[in-house]
Amino acid sequence: MARIPAGIAIGAALVAAFAFRAESYTLFVIALIGLNVVVMVGLNILFGLTGQVSLGHVGFYAIGAYVSGVLALKGVNFFAALPLAILVTGALGALLALPALRVSGPYLAMVTIAFAFIVEHGLIEWRDVTGGANGLIGILAPSLGGFSFAEREMALLSTAAAALSLLGFWLLSRSSLGASMRAVRDSEVAAQSIGLNPVSVKALAFAFSAALTGMAGAIFAPLLSFISPGSFPFFQSILFLFGVVLGGAGSLFGPVLGAAVVVWLPEMLSDFAEYRLLIFGLLLLGVLWLAPDGVVGLFARFRRPVARPVRVPETDQQAQLDTQLRPSRALPLRVDNIGIAFGGVIAAANVTFQAIPGAVTSLIGPNGAGKSTVLNIISGFYAPDTGTIRLGEGDDLAGAAAYRVARSGVARTYQTTQLFGSLSVMDNVRLGGADADSAEALLAFVGYAGGWTVRANDLPHVDRRLVEIARALATRPRVLLLDEPAAGLMRADKDALGRLLRRIADLGIAVILVEHDMTMVMGISDHIVVLDAGKPIAAGTPSQVRDNPAVIAAYLGGAQSRARGRSAPLKGPRDAVLSALRLTAGYGAAPVLTDVELEVCPGELVALLGANGAGKSTAMKALSGLLRPVSGDIVLKNVQVAHLPTHRIAHLGLALVPEGRQVFPELTVRDNILLGATARPDRPSAETLQKELDALLARFPRLIDRIASRAGLLSGGEQQMLAIARGLMAKPDILLLDEPSLGLAPAMIAETFDVLVELRDAGVTILLVDQLATLALTVADRGYVLESGRVVKHGTAAELSGDADLEAAYLGAKAAR
Amino acid sequence: MLIVSAIVSGLSLGAMYGLIALGYHVTYAVSSTVNFSQGSAVMLGAVLLYTLWITLGWPLGPAVAATLVLAALFGLVVERLLVRPFAVRGSNAWLMATVAGGIILDNAAMFLFGKEPRSLPSSLATSPIHVFGAGIYPLQLIIPVVGVAMAVGLQILLNRTTRGKRLLAVVQNPTAARLMGIDVTRTIAVSFAASAVLAAVAGMLIAPLFSVSSDMGLVFGIKAFAVAILGGIGSALGVMAAGFVYGLVEALVTSLLGSSYTQILVFSAVIVALALLPNGLFGRAAVKKV
Amino acid sequence: MAKPTSIPQARNQVGATAPVRSFARRVAAATLGAALLMAAPLRAEDTIKVGLVAALSGQSAKSGEAVTRGLEVAIGEINAAGGVLGKKIELVRRDDESNPAKGVLAARELVQKEKVVAFFGGIDTPVSLAIVPFANQAKVPFISVWAAGTGITRNGAAENYVFRVSAVDQLVDGAMLDYAIKKYKTAKPGLMLINNPWGESNEKGLKDASEAHKLTLAGAEKFDNADVDMVPQLTRLKDAGADTIFLVANVQPAAQVVKSLDRMGWNVPVVSHWGPAGGRFTELGGPSAEKVDMVQTFSFSGKLSPKGEAVLAALKSKYPQISSLADVTPAVGIANAYDAMHMVALAIAKAGTTDGPAVRKGFYDIGSYDGLIKRYNKPFSPENQDALGKDDYIFTHFQGAEIVPVN
């Protein structure tokens, strides 16, 4: 890897050699390019590595220049002034970071813009020191031992500064600090859970960035020998950022290209005189159109990652890893009586349990039961209203910052994996705190078999899970929290994952698992805590919990529902309203749905069943157009819609009541429902709509009282009613319902299904996805069972109801243990 | 008398900042992008009105109407060429693209309109009336009224009309809006048109008090961006209120302390305000999700 | 008098001179022209190049345009009369965007790449100040035709290559104060200054001049180019007892000052630097703008000398956009540039070579030149590199769209 410093040195030497032959204008341009490289490298630390936008860097440039200029006029040697300029700007950078870190996006942009304007006006007003608007005149060139620098030496100095800053950037980006910066940029949440403090990382990035920019400014002053506030226009900040983006954010040599373009291009256009800015603006735009992610991004599209063969770690290395991972002193995690409420809604209450080292403790319960909330409290993302969390007899961790919890030995993974997407697999694990060798061993340990240099974003789903676990293990945790690690995995992968978690526990780590896959939970858990509506309803060994009637009710539902099948069998036309043919769809490389075939006929209620992660919601998204592109065909009333966007499909007569209700929170209930009529081809008049609304409300008496209140204030059950009413307002040819029972209290679930029965009996065509399979089959005419993205079974509701395999898909086969 | 004059002046300028900032607000709400060519749309409003009304001699009504239509067109072009190509691929290069767009428009206007400022005559800004001893142009009183009226109008348009509610639906939940059959892409384009129209109205209103020139938009654009941010870029009435606050603070600082430190103090206040209230004076914090 | 003639096709004159109406065609022509010329460099030996570094875009674009026009008319006359040293003169222009750093870069490029014999500076004092050390070091004459900052010509260099055909702030400020004391019996001046380098330079000059007259200031207030309301600043001056306003600002903000005075109903004498003359002051400021007394070095209004008539005619035929006197603005920029160009030609002719040091000496050898602003007699000497002095300032005011001397 010494090729890169050598490359920088050779590049700098070539520029220097050229400088010895160039005349003074060219030297001046070289010097300016060099300084721009330094600034852009600095901005690259902030923007490229840390992901923060600054539109005020010209302020730091100006401050560096004025520190150097003022001191030079007072007779201080340039080489004494330079470090001071760097220090001052670095300190100011850290200072600006304080407000800047509390804000993000456009707010951050505004803070930096305001900073630049304050600097500009400050320079004008602090006249005694800065010379005011007319600036500082006659700044002498640097001298070294009586030798005064001319243009050539200034060009060499700038080139050296550029080379040094490139080298510094290279070192930084390879260092753990550089990796931390990228980590914070990719995922602040994950960064905290491996013990990084995002605030200090970002503040450091600001300080480095400002210091480099100040250094460039300090050289700029004697180069120009004259500086005034007008030398540092606001537009220059945009150009700095443009240079970084053009070169490719985060890339080492990007700033060289960026600086060359930002300095040279205007010079090339100087003959255009008054038309220069206009043409420059057009060229800027053209460049952005051609390469919105920079030139590096342009090349990256054609470059494929080199996959390296995986070395199988030696056995003794594996044994070494075991001793490394085994916590020196095993401590139980004691969660005592924690509770939290969000805006009056209780998400968790009186949760108490103990996670013993060497054991797997599982938290289960229906969606919305508060399992993830409990994990978020333990890992420090939520501060609980009540209760304590202790490791052994240690300090109370409740309410501590996430990175502090992580440092005390509590690692975790996330429901949606939180990897540092732009970093390699290896870097992800190393950031957890492992050196290269143990990172390799860890990846082998978790069963990861892919390349180490692959970017995490390019990983298939199962590998993301594994790498995330490896990264968590790299922090040498005493406690490992896993949030639905098996979601979306295939059976074989789930089984392997189960074995892995068991092995981790056997090392003496306390494993806390939140999971829906009952085969896995029942198979590996030592202790299970069941939550419902934020409260523990049962706890014990797997066999105790499995036979607990309250648990079965919470999972299978059905017991107290008034839902019923059709009184008379459906007799209708058999030409499908909606059908899917070889439907294949997914989010990344691996498809979530493969060759799915299903059809729904007029008046039918069809249930789509399957375990979590089987692809039910993906199917709903693909059918409704939210997920594009898909392959295969989707036919809605004889129209091919697989290529159409969502709103067109809606206009063709398909209404989806999405998972999580998705009401418009700030609009009234009435407005929400009326918006449902947007896609109606008949364009009903206001009176018609009002009549229809009244008729509809008769079906949803709960909504009548709430008609004028904001939808966001409704309870979950009311929101579900609202979402269904909104869908019906479209008078759809087919209504798709995605998880209508999700997160609802049992009584509300029953009510929701009553509504479904009424709709079915009124002749509405429905495709239903719900995790409460028994209940869904009670009301359905037919059903399809999805597993790992494929239809594995279909038939009438009656055929499917008594099916033992279906129960296995949800609760895990009782015979498994 | 000084205070009265400062307040009137602060209110009229504040209303104008508020109008321009409302434009930032509308586009940010629906597309999460900030349109940095907004200042140029202010200039466009003034320059087009001058060109159509004074240079080409159109009657005032059609000239205003045509200006608004052309400004809306400009907004559509900005969205289509400077924002959408980048936003759809998740790149934030729209930031530099909209800055470049502003530069191009300003410079093009410089050649087409001319390099010197011109005066847009208005009987409302010729002879002052006297209120509590302070001389005030009637227009200065009209601008805040128009500003508030437009903010309220926008609010009514959004909350009382079907189209407005569709726009709100897109803001609050784009996915669900798609499911309702709302064309989100088109809604975003329309919001850019509306944003440019708001800026153009501000430009036309301020022109008689100020003057018309190709570079008049830059400063207004930046100050209005500060207003939009202070108002909490997600809240329409907050933005208008922040406009008045900003205008008043600016005018009062100038009156009481002299103008030398106005910009330093006002921009420092912006930083302090954001440090204390990271979502703006009237913004709401988003719920943190893990 | 020479009629404007067609100018040899020069690489940067496409936009400025070609009478192409359509903007798009102008850009296309400029692009095409530059592309062609980049491929095949012009026969540079046939012409003597002079440069211009000025604000051609942005807020001060109008000033750059005026200077360009003055220079081009003069060059047209010189070339029609056979050029200098048997060669035609060619103007190469660069936009400095009012940014000193860009100005220095442009100056270096003009001298070292384009090999200009001499070059002119525009409106911005900081840009010119930034160029001064380079001009002296490169030994190429640099002529300021607008920027009035005192230090530009009085830069302390042993061999000074910087000349000026323009006002000098320090002298203007003295003249303004003398005038106000004489005409308005000013005892307590209030300063209204634009918040830019020019305003700052005059703040110092006016304060020094007041001190010399033992007057205390009522105050010095600033405003920005984009400020709409100057009532707060003016009220503060009024409350402090100001009896005369000294105004330093360009036409647009100056008009805002006049309007603010109107709104306040404060009828106070206003003595102004030459800024308002740079545009349609009465259009922007209303009838009260006529009451403002301004310093001028030149105006095309009123009865012109034969030379003035000729230059005006040349301007009108060369630039069809000029239809009335209100379009010939700012007159000082045009006139200064016009006279400066002729004197550069004279200096080169005196030197007999285009060698920098010789041309510098040539400036000192100029005897008399009958210029547009006045008849110059030994305009330059190593002790005084300013061609215009205190006696060359006249006080004028607007009458409608025209500028007439104060009676």
CSV table of N, CA, C and O in Angstrom, one decimal, chain C residues 113-194:
chain,number,residue,atom,x,y,z
C,113,LYS,N,0.8,36.1,-20.5
C,113,LYS,CA,0.3,35.3,-21.6
C,113,LYS,C,0.0,36.1,-22.9
C,113,LYS,O,0.4,35.8,-24.0
C,114,GLU,N,-0.8,37.2,-22.6
C,114,GLU,CA,-1.2,38.0,-23.7
C,114,GLU,C,-0.2,39.1,-24.1
C,114,GLU,O,-0.3,39.7,-25.1
C,115,LYS,N,0.8,39.3,-23.2
C,115,LYS,CA,1.9,40.2,-23.4
C,115,LYS,C,1.3,41.6,-23.7
C,115,LYS,O,1.7,42.3,-24.7
C,116,VAL,N,0.4,42.1,-22.9
C,116,VAL,CA,-0.1,43.5,-23.1
C,116,VAL,C,1.0,44.5,-22.7
C,116,VAL,O,1.9,44.2,-21.9
C,117,VAL,N,1.0,45.6,-23.4
C,117,VAL,CA,2.0,46.7,-23.2
C,117,VAL,C,1.6,47.5,-22.0
C,117,VAL,O,2.5,48.0,-21.3
C,118,ALA,N,0.3,47.7,-21.8
C,118,ALA,CA,-0.2,48.4,-20.6
C,118,ALA,C,-1.6,47.9,-20.4
C,118,ALA,O,-2.2,47.3,-21.3
C,119,PHE,N,-2.1,48.1,-19.2
C,119,PHE,CA,-3.4,47.6,-18.9
C,119,PHE,C,-4.2,48.6,-17.9
C,119,PHE,O,-3.5,49.3,-17.2
C,120,PHE,N,-5.5,48.5,-18.1
C,120,PHE,CA,-6.3,49.4,-17.3
C,120,PHE,C,-7.1,48.7,-16.2
C,120,PHE,O,-7.3,47.5,-16.3
C,121,GLY,N,-7.4,49.5,-15.2
C,121,GLY,CA,-8.1,48.9,-14.1
C,121,GLY,C,-9.5,49.5,-13.9
C,121,GLY,O,-9.8,50.6,-14.4
C,122,GLY,N,-10.5,48.8,-13.3
C,122,GLY,CA,-11.9,49.2,-13.3
C,122,GLY,C,-12.3,49.9,-12.0
C,122,GLY,O,-11.5,50.6,-11.4
C,123,ILE,N,-13.5,49.6,-11.6
C,123,ILE,CA,-14.1,50.5,-10.5
C,123,ILE,C,-13.6,50.1,-9.1
C,123,ILE,O,-13.6,50.9,-8.2
C,124,ASP,N,-13.2,48.8,-8.9
C,124,ASP,CA,-13.0,48.4,-7.5
C,124,ASP,C,-11.6,48.7,-7.0
C,124,ASP,O,-10.6,48.2,-7.5
C,125,THR,N,-11.5,49.6,-6.0
C,125,THR,CA,-10.2,49.9,-5.4
C,125,THR,C,-9.4,48.7,-4.9
C,125,THR,O,-8.3,48.6,-5.2
C,126,PRO,N,-10.1,47.8,-4.2
C,126,PRO,CA,-9.3,46.6,-3.7
C,126,PRO,C,-8.6,45.8,-4.9
C,126,PRO,O,-7.5,45.4,-4.7
C,127,VAL,N,-9.4,45.7,-6.0
C,127,VAL,CA,-8.8,44.9,-7.1
C,127,VAL,C,-7.6,45.7,-7.6
C,127,VAL,O,-6.5,45.1,-7.8
C,128,SER,N,-7.7,47.0,-7.8
C,128,SER,CA,-6.5,47.7,-8.3
C,128,SER,C,-5.4,47.7,-7.3
C,128,SER,O,-4.2,47.5,-7.7
C,129,LEU,N,-5.7,47.8,-6.0
C,129,LEU,CA,-4.7,47.8,-5.0
C,129,LEU,C,-3.9,46.4,-5.0
C,129,LEU,O,-2.7,46.4,-4.9
C,130,ALA,N,-4.7,45.4,-5.3
C,130,ALA,CA,-4.1,44.1,-5.3
C,130,ALA,C,-3.1,43.9,-6.6
C,130,ALA,O,-2.1,43.2,-6.5
C,131,ILE,N,-3.5,44.6,-7.6
C,131,ILE,CA,-2.7,44.5,-8.9
C,131,ILE,C,-1.4,45.4,-8.8
C,131,ILE,O,-0.4,45.0,-9.4
C,132,VAL,N,-1.5,46.5,-8.0
C,132,VAL,CA,-0.4,47.5,-8.0
C,132,VAL,C,1.0,46.8,-7.8
C,132,VAL,O,1.9,47.1,-8.6
C,133,PRO,N,1.2,46.0,-6.8
C,133,PRO,CA,2.6,45.4,-6.6
C,133,PRO,C,3.0,44.6,-7.8
C,133,PRO,O,4.2,44.7,-8.2
C,134,PHE,N,2.1,43.9,-8.4
C,134,PHE,CA,2.5,43.1,-9.5
C,134,PHE,C,2.9,43.9,-10.7
C,134,PHE,O,3.9,43.7,-11.4
C,135,ALA,N,2.1,45.0,-10.9
C,135,ALA,CA,2.4,45.9,-12.1
C,135,ALA,C,3.8,46.5,-11.9
C,135,ALA,O,4.6,46.5,-12.8
C,136,ASN,N,4.1,46.9,-10.7
C,136,ASN,CA,5.4,47.5,-10.4
C,136,ASN,C,6.5,46.5,-10.6
C,136,ASN,O,7.6,46.8,-11.1
C,137,GLN,N,6.3,45.3,-10.2
C,137,GLN,CA,7.3,44.2,-10.2
C,137,GLN,C,7.4,43.8,-11.7
C,137,GLN,O,8.6,43.5,-12.1
C,138,ALA,N,6.3,43.7,-12.5
C,138,ALA,CA,6.4,43.3,-13.8
C,138,ALA,C,6.9,44.4,-14.8
C,138,ALA,O,7.2,44.2,-16.0
C,139,LYS,N,6.9,45.6,-14.2
C,139,LYS,CA,7.3,46.8,-15.0
C,139,LYS,C,6.4,47.0,-16.2
C,139,LYS,O,6.9,47.1,-17.4
C,140,VAL,N,5.1,46.9,-16.0
C,140,VAL,CA,4.1,47.1,-17.1
C,140,VAL,C,3.2,48.2,-16.6
C,140,VAL,O,2.6,48.1,-15.5
C,141,PRO,N,3.0,49.3,-17.3
C,141,PRO,CA,2.2,50.4,-16.9
C,141,PRO,C,0.7,49.9,-16.6
C,141,PRO,O,0.2,49.2,-17.4
C,142,PHE,N,0.2,50.4,-15.5
C,142,PHE,CA,-1.2,50.0,-15.1
C,142,PHE,C,-1.9,51.3,-14.9
C,142,PHE,O,-1.5,52.1,-14.1
C,143,ILE,N,-3.0,51.5,-15.6
C,143,ILE,CA,-3.7,52.8,-15.6
C,143,ILE,C,-5.1,52.7,-15.0
C,143,ILE,O,-5.9,52.0,-15.5
C,144,SER,N,-5.3,53.3,-13.8
C,144,SER,CA,-6.6,53.2,-13.2
C,144,SER,C,-7.5,54.3,-13.8
C,144,SER,O,-7.1,55.5,-13.9
C,145,VAL,N,-8.6,53.9,-14.4
C,145,VAL,CA,-9.5,54.8,-15.0
C,145,VAL,C,-10.8,55.0,-14.2
C,145,VAL,O,-11.8,55.6,-14.6
C,146,TRP,N,-10.8,54.4,-13.0
C,146,TRP,CA,-12.0,54.6,-12.2
C,146,TRP,C,-11.7,54.6,-10.7
C,146,TRP,O,-12.0,55.6,-10.0
C,147,ALA,N,-11.2,53.5,-10.2
C,147,ALA,CA,-11.0,53.3,-8.8
C,147,ALA,C,-10.2,54.5,-8.2
C,147,ALA,O,-9.2,54.9,-8.7
C,148,ALA,N,-10.8,55.1,-7.1
C,148,ALA,CA,-10.3,56.4,-6.7
C,148,ALA,C,-9.5,56.3,-5.4
C,148,ALA,O,-9.1,57.3,-4.8
C,149,GLY,N,-9.2,55.1,-4.9
C,149,GLY,CA,-8.5,54.9,-3.7
C,149,GLY,C,-7.1,55.6,-3.8
C,149,GLY,O,-6.4,55.4,-4.7
C,150,THR,N,-6.8,56.4,-2.8
C,150,THR,CA,-5.6,57.2,-2.8
C,150,THR,C,-4.3,56.3,-3.0
C,150,THR,O,-3.4,56.7,-3.8
C,151,GLY,N,-4.3,55.2,-2.3
C,151,GLY,CA,-3.1,54.4,-2.3
C,151,GLY,C,-2.7,53.7,-3.6
C,151,GLY,O,-1.6,53.1,-3.8
C,152,ILE,N,-3.6,53.8,-4.6
C,152,ILE,CA,-3.3,53.1,-5.9
C,152,ILE,C,-2.2,53.7,-6.6
C,152,ILE,O,-1.2,53.0,-6.9
C,153,THR,N,-2.2,55.1,-6.7
C,153,THR,CA,-1.1,55.7,-7.4
C,153,THR,C,0.0,56.1,-6.3
C,153,THR,O,1.2,56.0,-6.7
C,154,ARG,N,-0.4,56.4,-5.1
C,154,ARG,CA,0.6,56.7,-4.1
C,154,ARG,C,1.0,55.5,-3.3
C,154,ARG,O,0.5,55.3,-2.2
C,155,ASN,N,1.7,54.6,-4.0
C,155,ASN,CA,1.9,53.3,-3.5
C,155,ASN,C,3.3,53.1,-2.9
C,155,ASN,O,3.7,52.0,-2.5
C,156,GLY,N,4.2,54.1,-3.0
C,156,GLY,CA,5.5,54.1,-2.3
C,156,GLY,C,6.5,53.3,-3.1
C,156,GLY,O,7.6,53.1,-2.6
C,157,ALA,N,6.2,52.9,-4.3
C,157,ALA,CA,7.2,52.2,-5.1
C,157,ALA,C,8.2,53.1,-5.6
C,157,ALA,O,7.9,54.2,-6.0
C,158,ALA,N,9.5,52.7,-5.7
C,158,ALA,CA,10.6,53.5,-6.2
C,158,ALA,C,10.4,53.8,-7.6
C,158,ALA,O,10.5,54.9,-8.1
C,159,GLU,N,10.0,52.8,-8.4
C,159,GLU,CA,9.7,52.9,-9.8
C,159,GLU,C,8.2,52.7,-10.0
C,159,GLU,O,7.8,51.5,-10.0
C,160,ASN,N,7.4,53.7,-10.0
C,160,ASN,CA,6.0,53.6,-10.0
C,160,ASN,C,5.4,53.4,-11.4
C,160,ASN,O,5.5,54.3,-12.2
C,161,TYR,N,4.8,52.3,-11.7
C,161,TYR,CA,4.2,52.0,-13.0
C,161,TYR,C,2.7,52.3,-13.0
C,161,TYR,O,2.0,51.9,-14.0
C,162,VAL,N,2.2,52.8,-11.9
C,162,VAL,CA,0.7,53.0,-11.8
C,162,VAL,C,0.3,54.4,-12.1
C,162,VAL,O,0.8,55.3,-11.4
C,163,PHE,N,-0.5,54.6,-13.0
C,163,PHE,CA,-1.0,56.0,-13.4
C,163,PHE,C,-2.5,56.0,-13.2
C,163,PHE,O,-3.2,54.9,-13.1
C,164,ARG,N,-3.1,57.2,-13.2
C,164,ARG,CA,-4.5,57.3,-13.0
C,164,ARG,C,-5.1,58.4,-13.8
C,164,ARG,O,-4.5,59.5,-13.7
C,165,VAL,N,-6.2,58.2,-14.4
C,165,VAL,CA,-7.0,59.2,-15.0
C,165,VAL,C,-8.4,59.1,-14.4
C,165,VAL,O,-9.3,58.5,-15.0
C,166,SER,N,-8.5,59.6,-13.2
C,166,SER,CA,-9.7,59.5,-12.5
C,166,SER,C,-9.6,60.4,-11.2
C,166,SER,O,-8.6,61.0,-11.0
C,167,ALA,N,-10.7,60.4,-10.5
C,167,ALA,CA,-10.7,61.2,-9.3
C,167,ALA,C,-9.9,60.5,-8.2
C,167,ALA,O,-9.6,59.3,-8.3
C,168,VAL,N,-9.5,61.2,-7.2
C,168,VAL,CA,-8.8,60.6,-6.0
C,168,VAL,C,-9.6,60.9,-4.8
C,168,VAL,O,-10.0,62.1,-4.6
C,169,ASP,N,-10.0,59.9,-4.1
C,169,ASP,CA,-10.9,60.1,-3.0
C,169,ASP,C,-10.6,61.2,-2.1
C,169,ASP,O,-11.4,62.0,-1.7
C,170,GLN,N,-9.3,61.2,-1.7
C,170,GLN,CA,-8.9,62.2,-0.7
C,170,GLN,C,-9.1,63.6,-1.2
C,170,GLN,O,-9.6,64.5,-0.5
C,171,LEU,N,-8.8,63.8,-2.5
C,171,LEU,CA,-9.0,65.1,-3.1
C,171,LEU,C,-10.5,65.4,-3.2
C,171,LEU,O,-11.0,66.6,-3.0
C,172,VAL,N,-11.3,64.4,-3.7
C,172,VAL,CA,-12.7,64.6,-3.8
C,172,VAL,C,-13.4,65.0,-2.5
C,172,VAL,O,-14.2,65.9,-2.4
C,173,ASP,N,-12.9,64.3,-1.4
C,173,ASP,CA,-13.5,64.5,-0.1
C,173,ASP,C,-13.2,66.0,0.3
C,173,ASP,O,-14.1,66.6,0.8
C,174,GLY,N,-12.0,66.4,0.1
C,174,GLY,CA,-11.7,67.8,0.4
C,174,GLY,C,-12.5,68.8,-0.4
C,174,GLY,O,-13.1,69.7,0.2
C,175,ALA,N,-12.7,68.5,-1.7
C,175,ALA,CA,-13.4,69.4,-2.5
C,175,ALA,C,-14.9,69.4,-2.1
C,175,ALA,O,-15.5,70.5,-2.1
C,176,MET,N,-15.4,68.2,-1.7
C,176,MET,CA,-16.8,68.2,-1.3
C,176,MET,C,-17.1,69.0,0.0
C,176,MET,O,-18.0,69.8,0.1
C,177,LEU,N,-16.1,68.9,0.9
C,177,LEU,CA,-16.3,69.7,2.1
C,177,LEU,C,-16.1,71.2,1.9
C,177,LEU,O,-16.9,72.0,2.4
C,178,ASP,N,-15.1,71.5,1.1
C,178,ASP,CA,-14.9,73.0,0.8
C,178,ASP,C,-16.2,73.5,0.2
C,178,ASP,O,-16.7,74.6,0.5
C,179,TYR,N,-16.8,72.7,-0.8
C,179,TYR,CA,-18.0,73.2,-1.5
C,179,TYR,C,-19.1,73.4,-0.5
C,179,TYR,O,-19.8,74.4,-0.5
C,180,ALA,N,-19.3,72.4,0.4
C,180,ALA,CA,-20.4,72.4,1.3
C,180,ALA,C,-20.3,73.6,2.3
C,180,ALA,O,-21.3,74.3,2.6
C,181,ILE,N,-19.1,73.8,2.7
C,181,ILE,CA,-18.9,74.9,3.7
C,181,ILE,C,-19.2,76.3,3.0
C,181,ILE,O,-19.9,77.1,3.6
C,182,LYS,N,-18.8,76.3,1.8
C,182,LYS,CA,-19.0,77.6,1.0
C,182,LYS,C,-20.4,77.8,0.7
C,182,LYS,O,-21.0,78.9,0.9
C,183,LYS,N,-21.1,76.7,0.2
C,183,LYS,CA,-22.5,76.9,-0.2
C,183,LYS,C,-23.5,76.8,0.9
C,183,LYS,O,-24.5,77.5,0.9
C,184,TYR,N,-23.3,75.8,1.8
C,184,TYR,CA,-24.3,75.6,2.8
C,184,TYR,C,-23.9,76.0,4.2
C,184,TYR,O,-24.6,75.7,5.2
C,185,LYS,N,-22.7,76.5,4.3
C,185,LYS,CA,-22.2,76.9,5.7
C,185,LYS,C,-22.3,75.7,6.6
C,185,LYS,O,-22.7,75.8,7.8
C,186,THR,N,-21.8,74.6,6.1
C,186,THR,CA,-21.9,73.3,6.9
C,186,THR,C,-21.1,73.5,8.2
C,186,THR,O,-19.9,73.9,8.1
C,187,ALA,N,-21.7,73.1,9.3
C,187,ALA,CA,-21.0,73.1,10.5
C,187,ALA,C,-20.9,71.7,11.1
C,187,ALA,O,-20.0,71.4,11.9
C,188,LYS,N,-21.9,70.9,10.8
C,188,LYS,CA,-21.9,69.5,11.4
C,188,LYS,C,-22.3,68.5,10.3
C,188,LYS,O,-23.5,68.2,10.0
C,189,PRO,N,-21.3,68.0,9.6
C,189,PRO,CA,-21.6,67.0,8.5
C,189,PRO,C,-22.0,65.7,9.0
C,189,PRO,O,-21.6,65.2,10.1
C,190,GLY,N,-23.0,65.1,8.3
C,190,GLY,CA,-23.4,63.7,8.6
C,190,GLY,C,-23.0,62.9,7.4
C,190,GLY,O,-23.3,63.3,6.3
C,191,LEU,N,-22.3,61.7,7.6
C,191,LEU,CA,-21.9,60.9,6.5
C,191,LEU,C,-22.8,59.8,6.3
C,191,LEU,O,-23.2,59.1,7.2
C,192,MET,N,-23.2,59.6,5.0
C,192,MET,CA,-24.0,58.4,4.6
C,192,MET,C,-23.1,57.6,3.6
C,192,MET,O,-22.9,58.1,2.5
C,193,LEU,N,-22.7,56.5,4.0
C,193,LEU,CA,-21.7,55.8,3.2
C,193,LEU,C,-22.1,54.4,2.9
C,193,LEU,O,-22.7,53.6,3.7
C,194,ILE,N,-21.9,54.0,1.6
C,194,ILE,CA,-22.1,52.6,1.2
C,194,ILE,C,-21.1,51.7,2.0
C,194,ILE,O,-20.0,52.1,2.2
